[in-house]
Amino acid sequence: MSVRSVTILGATGSVGTSTLDLVEREPDRFRVAALTAQRDVDGLAAAARRTGAALAVIGDPARYEDLKAALAGTKTRVASGEQAIVDAAALGADWTMAAIVGIAGLRPTMAALAGGGTVALANKESLVSAGALVTDAAQAHGATLLPVDSEHNAVFQCFDHAAPGSIRKITLTASGGPFRDWSIEAMRAATPAQAVKHPNWSMGAKISVDSATLMNKGLELIEAFHLFPLPADGFDAIIHPQSVVHALVDYVDGSVLAQLGTPDMRTPIAHSLAWPQRMATPCRPLDLAAIGRLDFLAPDHERFPALTIALEVLAAGGARSAILNAANEVAVAAFLDGRIGFLDIALIVRKALDRYDPPAPVSIDDVFAIDAGARRAAQAAMEIMTA
Ligand code: NAD
Ligand code: MG
């Protein structure tokens, strides 16, 4: 087996460190080309030292000297700034993990795709915002785009890629998040600490809040639409508190294929890292007898309006999903900052979508212009609400 060069964008995050954990277990199989992070110099430098990474990039230019000092005496080259992250992504590694959070991951993801290698996509926000511009770029450059998001990785494993016409429906499961059984009144007073405490998964702050509002599932339905060739109404979500079944693929003959596993991101990451082969992981084997039962229930759109909004956006297409994503990023940051309440997140997203209706993007620059416009609309909505 030839050694695979690996780049990890967002190496210090939840997905990034899980990816490093797997890569470091098989040093004969993987060689680290580049690691990037935004602010965590210590985490980045430690990972670069452990793996002997050829390049380490810190996004925040003010931390360049710290990173340089932390990697003094090693062979790792050091760089900083937004463009340096894009340049690192463009180096053309055999395999790139796109695990930056938010729209900030879009340019690096596009650069990795332009390199024509395999891109393992965790950064759902770039696909939600730029949609076909991302998948078209993958095709144009002969790059392989593999879904890392656990639900999409599950669909990928169950999807008969040779007979897409035989599939009638894709269902993504959602744990329901920490507020699954909370009343609207209780949710009104929910704190950031309560929102980021996910029952089954350990994740970064932004996606944890998205899981609590169910916006994460909404973003994922849009993500799935861009990854799998079904019409917009072919995608649905179901609440499944145990997070054991990750997604279901429904065929015309009535067969339903599902992928199951212990909720641990290292399984979908390993699937994309070894693909088309398999690799062993330290994930706890699934013990269905110990779990005992698997529950499923329809999502409550009244308590979780973010899901309804996302489904409307999916049906409408065009620029709507870039607006949804940007407004949600603004609102989630404001919530984590203590500036707005939990229920305000969906309200702000709704208002931004009401206020702003530009034409569909035809370029990545258009996506960033829409993103900026949606942030202004969300900001304005927030100022009125908190005045
Ligand atoms: P995280 O917050 O734990 O990590 C984010 C990483 O991105 C860090 O390395 C950080 O340094 C870097 N980063 C942050 N802002 C940046 C910027 N402006 N420019 C460049 N780099 C920046 O996030 P996470 O939970 O690992 O999630 C990463 C992505 O994967 C998100 O898009 C998320 O939706 C998706 N995802 C995560 C999980 C999970 O289990 N955590 C599961 C599925 C999908
Ligand atoms: Mg997911």
XYZ file of C-alpha atoms and ligand atoms in Angstrom:
432
model
C 0.000 0.000 0.000
C 1.425 3.396 -0.961
C 1.728 6.134 1.641
C -1.039 8.723 1.419
C -0.282 12.408 1.996
C -2.862 13.968 4.286
C -3.777 17.599 4.966
C -6.109 18.542 7.808
C -7.842 21.924 7.590
C -9.135 22.753 11.067
C -6.750 20.287 12.717
C -7.331 21.528 16.275
C -11.120 21.168 16.263
C -13.329 18.275 17.229
C -13.270 16.621 13.783
C -9.639 17.650 13.231
C -8.374 15.977 16.401
C -10.419 12.833 15.700
C -8.819 12.731 12.253
C -5.348 13.125 13.765
C -6.104 10.322 16.194
C -6.719 7.938 13.271
C -3.859 9.200 11.118
C -1.398 8.839 13.997
C -2.400 5.233 14.585
C -1.114 4.251 11.142
C 2.084 6.211 10.506
C 3.157 3.773 7.773
C -0.007 4.480 5.836
C -0.280 8.272 6.164
C 2.165 11.162 5.926
C 1.008 14.591 7.112
C 1.477 17.371 4.549
C -0.220 20.359 6.191
C -2.151 21.159 9.365
C -4.097 24.381 9.869
C -5.832 26.094 12.788
C -7.194 29.544 13.493
C -5.926 30.431 16.990
C -4.828 27.364 18.943
C -1.047 27.598 18.559
C -0.330 25.014 21.250
C -2.683 22.410 19.785
C -1.388 22.996 16.276
C 2.280 22.916 17.246
C 1.840 19.759 19.322
C 0.083 17.995 16.436
C 2.761 19.134 13.976
C 5.499 17.831 16.281
C 3.804 14.481 16.807
C 3.139 13.898 13.103
C 6.204 15.604 11.601
C 3.876 17.697 9.430
C 5.641 19.413 6.528
C 3.658 22.634 7.039
C 1.674 24.222 9.888
C -0.507 27.286 9.257
C -2.136 29.500 11.860
C -4.981 31.667 10.553
C -4.508 34.521 13.010
C -1.418 36.472 11.810
C -0.842 37.820 15.332
C 0.085 34.286 16.414
C 2.718 33.652 13.756
C 5.712 34.327 16.014
C 4.274 32.074 18.736
C 3.858 29.242 16.263
C 7.341 29.770 14.897
C 8.778 29.631 18.395
C 6.719 26.554 19.268
C 8.056 24.701 16.224
C 11.650 25.895 16.437
C 14.105 23.078 15.792
C 11.625 21.014 13.780
C 11.440 20.557 10.008
C 7.879 21.903 9.902
C 7.514 25.042 7.804
C 5.343 27.737 9.383
C 2.944 30.244 7.815
C 0.021 32.422 8.870
C -3.025 34.238 7.532
C -6.194 33.429 5.647
C -4.461 33.127 2.277
C -1.801 30.816 3.733
C -4.569 28.399 4.735
C -5.915 28.463 1.170
C -2.372 27.928 -0.149
C -1.893 24.964 2.194
C -5.151 23.462 0.934
C -3.965 23.965 -2.646
C -0.756 21.946 -2.189
C -2.488 18.914 -3.636
C -2.394 16.340 -0.853
C -3.762 12.915 -1.760
C -6.414 13.349 0.939
C -7.677 16.503 2.615
C -9.950 16.765 5.615
C -12.068 19.924 5.314
C -12.934 20.508 8.984
C -12.914 24.279 9.342
C -16.174 25.500 10.860
C -18.448 27.867 8.939
C -18.194 29.695 5.628
C -14.521 30.316 6.482
C -13.986 26.809 5.130
C -15.277 27.570 1.650
C -12.158 28.963 -0.049
C -9.839 26.321 1.465
C -12.293 23.590 0.422
C -12.424 24.942 -3.146
C -8.615 25.091 -3.220
C -8.389 21.469 -2.056
C -10.864 20.372 -4.727
C -8.835 22.206 -7.384
C -5.906 19.968 -6.428
C -7.861 16.998 -7.763
C -7.288 14.714 -4.767
C -9.793 13.277 -2.324
C -11.577 15.805 -0.144
C -13.310 14.514 2.964
C -15.957 17.121 3.698
C -16.998 17.832 7.272
C -17.459 21.574 6.639
C -21.162 21.401 5.735
C -21.547 25.205 5.690
C -19.547 25.488 2.453
C -21.786 22.991 0.685
C -24.934 24.607 2.063
C -23.826 28.073 0.923
C -22.192 27.298 -2.400
C -24.015 24.074 -3.331
C -23.470 23.073 -6.935
C -20.458 25.400 -7.218
C -18.667 22.995 -4.877
C -19.833 19.754 -6.462
C -19.236 21.101 -9.987
C -15.694 22.087 -9.007
C -15.073 18.566 -7.708
C -16.208 17.151 -11.019
C -14.293 19.672 -13.139
C -11.015 18.896 -11.332
C -11.545 15.151 -11.089
C -11.538 15.409 -7.304
C -13.344 12.905 -5.118
C -15.699 14.460 -2.586
C -16.444 12.133 0.336
C -19.032 13.029 2.981
C -17.760 12.907 6.570
C -20.893 14.172 8.289
C -22.060 10.959 9.960
C -25.518 10.943 8.349
C -24.165 11.630 4.858
C -21.405 9.130 5.271
C -24.130 6.646 6.229
C -26.143 7.490 3.099
C -22.990 7.191 0.992
C -22.489 3.668 2.336
C -26.122 2.618 1.664
C -26.620 4.399 -1.655
C -26.520 2.256 -4.797
C -24.398 4.646 -6.861
C -24.955 2.475 -9.966
C -28.751 2.764 -9.739
C -29.671 6.153 -8.257
C -33.043 5.993 -9.987
C -34.045 3.100 -7.753
C -33.906 5.301 -4.648
C -37.007 7.214 -3.657
C -36.153 8.749 -0.332
C -33.302 9.586 2.025
C -33.939 10.005 5.744
C -31.392 11.560 8.075
C -31.695 10.850 11.766
C -31.366 13.542 14.436
C -30.793 12.920 18.121
C -33.071 15.841 18.915
C -30.280 17.556 20.816
C -30.194 18.555 24.484
C -33.620 20.279 24.326
C -35.480 17.435 22.650
C -38.080 17.232 25.427
C -37.967 20.839 26.622
C -40.983 23.157 26.470
C -40.757 26.374 24.467
C -40.761 28.287 27.754
C -37.798 26.324 29.062
C -35.949 26.814 25.775
C -36.505 30.566 25.970
C -34.223 30.649 29.031
C -31.686 28.089 27.762
C -28.061 29.103 28.298
C -25.108 28.532 25.941
C -23.682 26.005 28.414
C -26.908 23.988 28.283
C -27.073 24.215 24.491
C -23.561 22.905 23.865
C -24.057 19.883 26.131
C -25.026 17.338 23.508
C -26.433 14.028 24.793
C -24.598 11.711 22.349
C -21.892 13.510 20.392
C -18.925 15.585 21.513
C -18.546 18.437 19.015
C -17.471 22.051 18.513
C -19.614 24.855 19.985
C -21.222 26.041 16.744
C -22.491 22.656 15.560
C -23.605 21.839 19.111
C -25.886 24.900 19.138
C -27.076 23.941 15.641
C -27.967 20.506 17.016
C -29.957 22.102 19.827
C -32.025 24.257 17.430
C -32.216 21.400 14.875
C -30.734 23.859 12.366
C -27.965 21.289 12.057
C -30.466 18.821 10.606
C -31.799 21.527 8.308
C -28.286 22.296 7.058
C -27.739 18.567 6.635
C -30.871 18.112 4.505
C -29.539 20.823 2.173
C -26.089 19.216 2.285
C -27.635 15.849 1.346
C -29.497 17.430 -1.577
C -26.155 18.513 -3.052
C -24.477 15.165 -2.468
C -27.141 12.725 -3.632
C -29.195 12.999 -6.853
C -32.764 13.107 -5.530
C -35.328 15.916 -5.896
C -35.605 18.359 -2.971
C -38.688 16.606 -1.583
C -36.798 13.303 -1.434
C -35.070 14.238 1.831
C -36.490 14.000 5.318
C -35.419 13.957 8.961
C -36.550 11.772 11.843
C -35.771 12.064 15.538
C -33.815 9.103 16.863
C -32.584 9.814 20.402
C -29.996 6.994 20.561
C -27.999 8.175 17.474
C -27.289 4.584 16.463
C -28.990 4.540 13.057
C -27.370 7.427 11.182
C -29.436 7.503 7.988
C -31.830 5.401 5.908
C -32.035 4.947 2.149
C -35.433 3.918 0.826
C -35.600 1.986 -2.454
C -38.539 1.716 -4.868
C -39.012 -1.969 -4.051
C -39.617 -1.175 -0.372
C -36.124 -2.121 0.819
C -34.666 0.298 3.327
C -30.911 0.233 3.910
C -29.490 1.882 6.996
C -26.014 2.314 8.458
C -25.601 1.836 12.197
C -22.769 2.477 14.604
C -21.774 3.816 17.985
C -21.949 7.627 17.829
C -18.248 8.360 17.308
C -17.057 10.568 14.447
C -13.983 8.411 14.037
C -16.120 5.831 12.187
C -17.215 8.105 9.304
C -13.779 9.779 9.292
C -12.078 6.372 9.036
C -14.449 5.388 6.258
C -13.397 8.392 4.199
C -9.735 8.126 5.199
C -9.370 4.522 4.020
C -11.927 4.622 1.206
C -12.355 2.578 -0.936
C -10.741 0.265 1.620
C -11.527 0.006 5.334
C -9.405 0.605 8.397
C -9.781 -0.464 12.010
C -10.788 2.155 14.600
C -10.786 2.168 18.405
C -14.523 2.966 18.378
C -16.622 0.988 20.833
C -18.350 -1.838 18.910
C -22.099 -1.445 18.631
C -23.869 -3.517 21.291
C -27.558 -3.504 20.414
C -28.520 -5.827 23.253
C -26.984 -3.405 25.765
C -28.790 -0.466 24.126
C -31.999 -2.489 24.206
C -34.258 -0.293 22.123
C -34.132 2.188 19.292
C -36.761 4.938 19.230
C -37.966 7.047 16.330
C -40.363 9.975 16.301
C -41.426 12.773 13.988
C -39.711 16.130 14.589
C -41.735 18.847 16.319
C -41.686 21.791 13.898
C -43.392 24.096 16.375
C -40.677 23.833 19.009
C -37.910 23.607 16.407
C -38.792 26.169 13.700
C -35.236 26.136 12.323
C -35.983 22.799 10.697
C -39.104 24.190 8.999
C -37.160 27.217 7.759
C -34.400 25.032 6.329
C -36.905 22.808 4.518
C -38.485 25.906 2.927
C -35.037 27.088 1.902
C -34.221 23.698 0.407
C -37.416 23.776 -1.659
C -36.784 27.370 -2.837
C -33.111 26.934 -3.804
C -31.142 29.852 -5.312
C -29.439 32.155 -2.846
C -31.690 31.134 0.045
C -29.368 28.551 1.567
C -26.372 30.930 1.611
C -28.549 33.466 3.458
C -29.780 30.792 5.855
C -26.233 29.746 6.649
C -24.827 33.245 7.115
C -27.712 34.478 9.259
C -27.454 31.338 11.367
C -23.706 31.855 11.880
C -24.354 35.418 13.056
C -27.192 34.369 15.362
C -25.339 31.397 16.850
C -22.286 33.579 17.577
C -24.542 36.154 19.259
C -26.218 33.446 21.333
C -22.883 31.933 22.415
C -21.836 35.475 23.327
C -24.880 35.942 25.556
C -26.309 38.747 23.384
C -29.554 36.994 22.337
C -31.751 34.198 23.644
C -31.906 30.669 22.281
C -35.269 31.123 20.534
C -34.007 34.307 18.874
C -31.680 32.270 16.660
C -34.449 30.970 14.399
C -36.265 34.342 14.542
C -33.190 36.174 13.266
C -32.638 33.646 10.486
C -36.282 34.009 9.457
C -36.032 37.811 9.438
C -32.818 37.807 7.390
C -34.506 35.563 4.814
C -37.540 37.902 4.747
C -35.445 41.050 4.340
C -32.947 39.886 1.758
C -33.630 38.139 -1.542
C -30.729 38.382 -4.009
C -30.456 36.249 -7.177
C -28.761 32.837 -7.122
C -24.940 32.893 -6.987
C -23.027 31.889 -10.112
C -19.538 32.225 -8.608
C -17.812 31.849 -5.251
C -17.447 35.644 -5.131
C -21.238 35.879 -5.470
C -21.586 33.470 -2.537
C -19.398 35.715 -0.377
C -21.370 38.799 -1.454
C -24.622 37.056 -0.484
C -23.027 35.884 2.747
C -22.051 39.475 3.586
C -25.502 40.818 2.701
C -27.179 38.156 4.833
C -24.910 38.991 7.782
C -25.941 42.646 7.510
C -29.608 41.644 7.338
C -29.221 39.378 10.377
C -27.361 42.092 12.266
C -30.087 44.628 11.489
C -32.793 42.192 12.601
C -30.883 41.565 15.805
C -30.510 45.267 16.574
C -34.252 45.801 16.228
C -34.971 42.792 18.461
C -32.563 43.732 21.219
C -33.288 47.503 21.104
P -14.489 23.060 16.048
O -14.978 24.392 16.433
O -14.218 22.043 17.083
O -13.155 23.228 15.145
C -13.076 24.143 14.104
C -11.694 24.164 13.473
O -11.684 25.192 12.464
C -10.571 24.503 14.448
O -9.405 23.817 14.067
C -10.370 26.010 14.243
O -9.055 26.427 14.527
C -10.671 26.169 12.774
N -11.240 27.484 12.463
C -12.198 28.159 13.139
N -12.455 29.334 12.558
C -11.646 29.410 11.481
C -11.431 30.409 10.493
N -12.119 31.566 10.483
N -10.509 30.169 9.528
C -9.810 29.025 9.524
N -9.961 28.050 10.441
C -10.872 28.238 11.411
O -15.560 22.495 14.975
P -15.934 20.972 14.679
O -17.004 20.538 15.609
O -14.714 20.142 14.535
O -16.652 21.137 13.261
C -15.916 21.388 12.080
C -16.852 21.265 10.876
O -17.280 19.907 10.795
C -18.125 22.100 10.989
O -18.482 22.547 9.719
C -19.153 21.119 11.507
O -20.465 21.445 11.129
C -18.699 19.835 10.842
N -19.072 18.611 11.555
C -18.633 18.405 12.822
C -18.996 17.251 13.502
C -18.504 16.975 14.892
O -18.746 15.900 15.427
N -17.803 17.879 15.542
C -19.826 16.309 12.878
C -20.244 16.549 11.584
C -19.870 17.702 10.920
Mg -24.274 15.182 11.225
